[in-house]
């Protein structure tokens, strides 16, 4: 066989590449850019959250409105994430393990929610369930409230987070091929057994990462939820909407206190992602966009 | 241009990739660097090209220290195993790249065009100049890569496993064709290969490497007929090894004398390396080493016999005429008519053992009650 | 899944045979769920938009306030995407090519805009760039630029949300670039600058364009992180998504629908172009 080259070792001393000055300059520019554009906003959240002291911070979190917003946010995520999880797994199975016509078109359709503005996503459901839509009066007669109520928020969140898990799983499962599943089937395993004993163990870390991203987005969604929620305090406010209300009420410290909760969620998501990537680099999809 | 590498050492982490290696390639010579994976041959080639910086040692191009010039100015034509063509450029732009990159004496665009066409003709790819690399076969891609390297009129042509990624037939064609090109252009050429047949057939001189050192540097005939070390003996061609004892300038196997020169080896245990043709079956009832046939298989016009001989049942292989019937478990006598004796401490080349086949990770197979559905 | 087993037998023109079960079930569920959650609601918007009639539609589309909001959304997204392309490629380069302490954490930080809720980013950026915020003061005293509550602020917010798209599309391609191509370029006499501009970047062009398009598409639709930093003054810093919200609050469903339709059409055109680009690059350069 051909000689095994050790690319990592080979790069120790570079005969080609940028000179040390160029490297330092490029690195410096990248660090300053990321520092100003990404890190500074993150720091501001925590600095502002504690700017009025720890007491104000705790008070803001303990407010009944905050608690009910937190509950609603958790409820919405608890419905939206499993719903999209089931979909993501089904879609990945169909797309990654089978060849059929129209596959790339189906992939494009799954990507659609990425291309739609959150506000437009919300608008879509206002038009569908609103008072002057075809469905609206019917639902009204049946006493079902969707818009400006919890079901609307849930549906809008499902729409927004729709592609996340599928998009993480599909490339991963495509890359792994189906030879192991075929071996399992040839050994007499049924479909579910094959899935749970062969496929799932191979994609579990990718799946976990997809769930985390989907969850972060579900808890943090603002535009779409804002349009369908009706902003009823203590009723249809999620954490991001609550942040907006507090901020517009000039309660900046309280707004940042609540924001720090979501920022923590984001940091945990990223930390878990980084750890997963360090440990299980092979079992996460290499290329992703969301 | 003569290329001289002097006392090159290069370490990766704790492993020595090159251990005080010196090599001279004369102007116009076609030299093969032959060795197994990890022998350091590619590192040596890359060091000569300037793609690697040695930890110590100097590379001279005609008595000039190559480290004085940037890699861009060294004028080495480098060809990679996987072609490394610029995917987004057409064949003609790939070949013209080096000419267009020149700062001094940059040729006129019309001259570049002519030169490209000339080279395409040389590598027999005329008419394909507008293609993208993805539209070419592997053999065609490698020829484009060679044309691209030749375009800069390199002082030395360096090829890293140039035919390694091609299938057997294309490889043979390209080998012959590279020899022809070398004879026509006369470039000093150094190429890396792990294929002994390729090295022996193509090169004026073969340099066999192992573990970061040069084992032997000689013509193909010398390499095959008088291997300098047990490694070279066992790496080139087929071989069997049996332990012998040296005493009084003679080698003995189970106290039976073997008629071989042992040179100035000290008395004590030694190893006898044999090629299949170094062993002959005794058919006239004369003296010989008795043995038991383990297996036979047909190779061309001969029968390759594997036999256990001596008290310790060492396996040796030799060829017998196909018309002589030989059965398994048959007892026969052989005479040693060639081979070389090396000191006991010297290592030969061990063929890679097949790893236990565990290609796919069937974790699920362990799951209990898996099959008793 | 035994119910779907027979479909292996009638596998036909439109799908290749496979011994694996569950095709019918999984594809059926996928299409049903996709239709219910995404396609039918979006079709609703299309139908509503179609009932508007051309005259009404154009009247809304060419309302000066609407055109200036669309111009701002698309213009700021374009500027932000260009800036993100330049810095995103640079960041990806640094992350892939250079080894330095904390590289892994910096790599993780690039995903921050994906993970941080837009409302949180919005109030954080608004605080930073406000006239009395640290960046606002610095920019005004150094360059005399007002960022907070202007269209410039909109652009800054869009840079924040769009950066990861460029980095994350360029990074894997850069990682897979064959070192040997660069080495060959050097042996052929090309200097570093020539190697980068003629050999490396052109090979990455499809990925760079894709990253640009994704960053742009995200910027056009962005709402949460922008509304806090922009003062939302009509004709000055009012973005199209915000105008949709305003129309909805006025119960002007026709207006909201028309603006949404325009945005959707342009976004889908972008998606289409991205797919074309990828198909084109696969065809010519044989890479993914």
mmCIF file of N, CA, C and O in Angstrom, chain B residues 215-246:
data_model
loop_
_atom_site.group_PDB
_atom_site.id
_atom_site.type_symbol
_atom_site.label_atom_id
_atom_site.label_comp_id
_atom_site.label_asym_id
_atom_site.label_seq_id
_atom_site.Cartn_x
_atom_site.Cartn_y
_atom_site.Cartn_z
ATOM 1 N N UNK B 215 19.686 1.263 2.992
ATOM 2 C CA UNK B 215 20.225 -0.082 3.155
ATOM 3 C C UNK B 215 21.230 -0.379 2.048
ATOM 4 O O UNK B 215 22.249 -0.997 2.272
ATOM 5 N N UNK B 216 20.888 0.014 0.841
ATOM 6 C CA UNK B 216 21.784 -0.241 -0.284
ATOM 7 C C UNK B 216 21.426 0.702 -1.416
ATOM 8 O O UNK B 216 20.261 1.018 -1.629
ATOM 9 N N UNK B 217 22.461 1.138 -2.141
ATOM 10 C CA UNK B 217 22.244 1.984 -3.300
ATOM 11 C C UNK B 217 23.053 1.382 -4.432
ATOM 12 O O UNK B 217 24.275 1.395 -4.399
ATOM 13 N N UNK B 218 22.368 0.814 -5.414
ATOM 14 C CA UNK B 218 23.108 0.084 -6.460
ATOM 15 C C UNK B 218 22.224 -0.084 -7.683
ATOM 16 O O UNK B 218 21.047 0.298 -7.675
ATOM 17 N N UNK B 219 22.798 -0.670 -8.740
ATOM 18 C CA UNK B 219 22.015 -0.917 -9.942
ATOM 19 C C UNK B 219 21.004 -2.031 -9.645
ATOM 20 O O UNK B 219 21.179 -2.813 -8.709
ATOM 21 N N UNK B 220 19.947 -2.106 -10.445
ATOM 22 C CA UNK B 220 18.954 -3.155 -10.212
ATOM 23 C C UNK B 220 19.582 -4.542 -10.152
ATOM 24 O O UNK B 220 19.217 -5.345 -9.286
ATOM 25 N N UNK B 221 20.538 -4.834 -11.016
ATOM 26 C CA UNK B 221 21.168 -6.161 -11.007
ATOM 27 C C UNK B 221 21.871 -6.427 -9.687
ATOM 28 O O UNK B 221 21.731 -7.495 -9.094
ATOM 29 N N UNK B 222 22.642 -5.442 -9.256
ATOM 30 C CA UNK B 222 23.378 -5.629 -7.999
ATOM 31 C C UNK B 222 22.430 -5.812 -6.825
ATOM 32 O O UNK B 222 22.666 -6.605 -5.935
ATOM 33 N N UNK B 223 21.345 -5.033 -6.839
ATOM 34 C CA UNK B 223 20.377 -5.125 -5.749
ATOM 35 C C UNK B 223 19.826 -6.548 -5.667
ATOM 36 O O UNK B 223 19.689 -7.123 -4.602
ATOM 37 N N UNK B 224 19.533 -7.128 -6.815
ATOM 38 C CA UNK B 224 18.932 -8.448 -6.810
ATOM 39 C C UNK B 224 19.987 -9.527 -6.555
ATOM 40 O O UNK B 224 19.764 -10.456 -5.790
ATOM 41 N N UNK B 225 21.147 -9.396 -7.177
ATOM 42 C CA UNK B 225 22.127 -10.475 -7.108
ATOM 43 C C UNK B 225 22.996 -10.425 -5.857
ATOM 44 O O UNK B 225 23.365 -11.458 -5.321
ATOM 45 N N UNK B 226 23.380 -9.234 -5.428
ATOM 46 C CA UNK B 226 24.234 -9.141 -4.251
ATOM 47 C C UNK B 226 23.643 -8.169 -3.239
ATOM 48 O O UNK B 226 24.182 -7.090 -3.014
ATOM 49 N N UNK B 227 22.525 -8.558 -2.639
ATOM 50 C CA UNK B 227 21.908 -7.665 -1.652
ATOM 51 C C UNK B 227 22.857 -7.441 -0.479
ATOM 52 O O UNK B 227 23.442 -8.401 0.031
ATOM 53 N N UNK B 228 23.018 -6.193 -0.094
ATOM 54 C CA UNK B 228 24.009 -5.849 0.917
ATOM 55 C C UNK B 228 23.562 -6.248 2.316
ATOM 56 O O UNK B 228 24.390 -6.491 3.172
ATOM 57 N N UNK B 229 22.281 -6.264 2.545
ATOM 58 C CA UNK B 229 21.798 -6.567 3.895
ATOM 59 C C UNK B 229 20.657 -7.573 3.811
ATOM 60 O O UNK B 229 20.033 -7.724 2.764
ATOM 61 N N UNK B 230 20.399 -8.260 4.915
ATOM 62 C CA UNK B 230 19.268 -9.188 4.923
ATOM 63 C C UNK B 230 17.972 -8.483 4.567
ATOM 64 O O UNK B 230 17.082 -9.066 3.940
ATOM 65 N N UNK B 231 17.858 -7.212 4.975
ATOM 66 C CA UNK B 231 16.635 -6.479 4.652
ATOM 67 C C UNK B 231 16.431 -6.417 3.141
ATOM 68 O O UNK B 231 15.354 -6.693 2.632
ATOM 69 N N UNK B 232 17.480 -6.021 2.429
ATOM 70 C CA UNK B 232 17.368 -5.898 0.978
ATOM 71 C C UNK B 232 17.053 -7.265 0.369
ATOM 72 O O UNK B 232 16.190 -7.400 -0.492
ATOM 73 N N UNK B 233 17.740 -8.288 0.877
ATOM 74 C CA UNK B 233 17.509 -9.636 0.363
ATOM 75 C C UNK B 233 16.037 -10.011 0.494
ATOM 76 O O UNK B 233 15.401 -10.482 -0.454
ATOM 77 N N UNK B 234 15.476 -9.787 1.684
ATOM 78 C CA UNK B 234 14.115 -10.259 1.895
ATOM 79 C C UNK B 234 13.071 -9.302 1.326
ATOM 80 O O UNK B 234 11.957 -9.709 1.039
ATOM 81 N N UNK B 235 13.442 -8.035 1.153
ATOM 82 C CA UNK B 235 12.460 -7.094 0.592
ATOM 83 C C UNK B 235 12.317 -7.298 -0.909
ATOM 84 O O UNK B 235 11.242 -7.145 -1.468
ATOM 85 N N UNK B 236 13.427 -7.617 -1.566
ATOM 86 C CA UNK B 236 13.391 -7.805 -3.017
ATOM 87 C C UNK B 236 13.179 -9.279 -3.322
ATOM 88 O O UNK B 236 13.890 -10.133 -2.801
ATOM 89 N N UNK B 237 12.232 -9.576 -4.131
ATOM 90 C CA UNK B 237 12.014 -10.960 -4.539
ATOM 91 C C UNK B 237 11.490 -11.810 -3.387
ATOM 92 O O UNK B 237 11.126 -11.298 -2.330
ATOM 93 N N UNK B 238 11.509 -13.153 -3.604
ATOM 94 C CA UNK B 238 10.997 -14.043 -2.591
ATOM 95 C C UNK B 238 12.151 -14.679 -1.844
ATOM 96 O O UNK B 238 13.216 -14.903 -2.406
ATOM 97 N N UNK B 239 11.927 -14.962 -0.572
ATOM 98 C CA UNK B 239 13.040 -15.504 0.189
ATOM 99 C C UNK B 239 12.567 -16.372 1.352
ATOM 100 O O UNK B 239 11.467 -16.210 1.848
ATOM 101 N N UNK B 240 13.439 -17.289 1.741
ATOM 102 C CA UNK B 240 13.243 -18.072 2.953
ATOM 103 C C UNK B 240 14.450 -17.811 3.839
ATOM 104 O O UNK B 240 15.526 -17.498 3.351
ATOM 105 N N UNK B 241 14.273 -17.947 5.148
ATOM 106 C CA UNK B 241 15.381 -17.731 6.072
ATOM 107 C C UNK B 241 15.499 -18.959 6.960
ATOM 108 O O UNK B 241 14.496 -19.440 7.489
ATOM 109 N N UNK B 242 16.709 -19.485 7.120
ATOM 110 C CA UNK B 242 16.922 -20.526 8.119
ATOM 111 C C UNK B 242 18.174 -20.202 8.914
ATOM 112 O O UNK B 242 19.149 -19.656 8.391
ATOM 113 N N UNK B 243 18.126 -20.499 10.208
ATOM 114 C CA UNK B 243 19.294 -20.227 11.052
ATOM 115 C C UNK B 243 20.383 -21.265 10.792
ATOM 116 O O UNK B 243 20.095 -22.448 10.608
ATOM 117 N N UNK B 244 21.612 -20.782 10.730
ATOM 118 C CA UNK B 244 22.753 -21.681 10.524
ATOM 119 C C UNK B 244 23.829 -21.327 11.541
ATOM 120 O O UNK B 244 23.682 -20.350 12.288
ATOM 121 N N UNK B 245 24.859 -22.099 11.572
ATOM 122 C CA UNK B 245 25.973 -21.817 12.473
ATOM 123 C C UNK B 245 27.229 -21.624 11.632
ATOM 124 O O UNK B 245 27.490 -22.395 10.719
ATOM 125 N N UNK B 246 27.968 -20.559 11.925
ATOM 126 C CA UNK B 246 29.188 -20.275 11.184
ATOM 127 C C UNK B 246 30.382 -20.703 12.030
ATOM 128 O O UNK B 246 30.444 -20.412 13.226
#
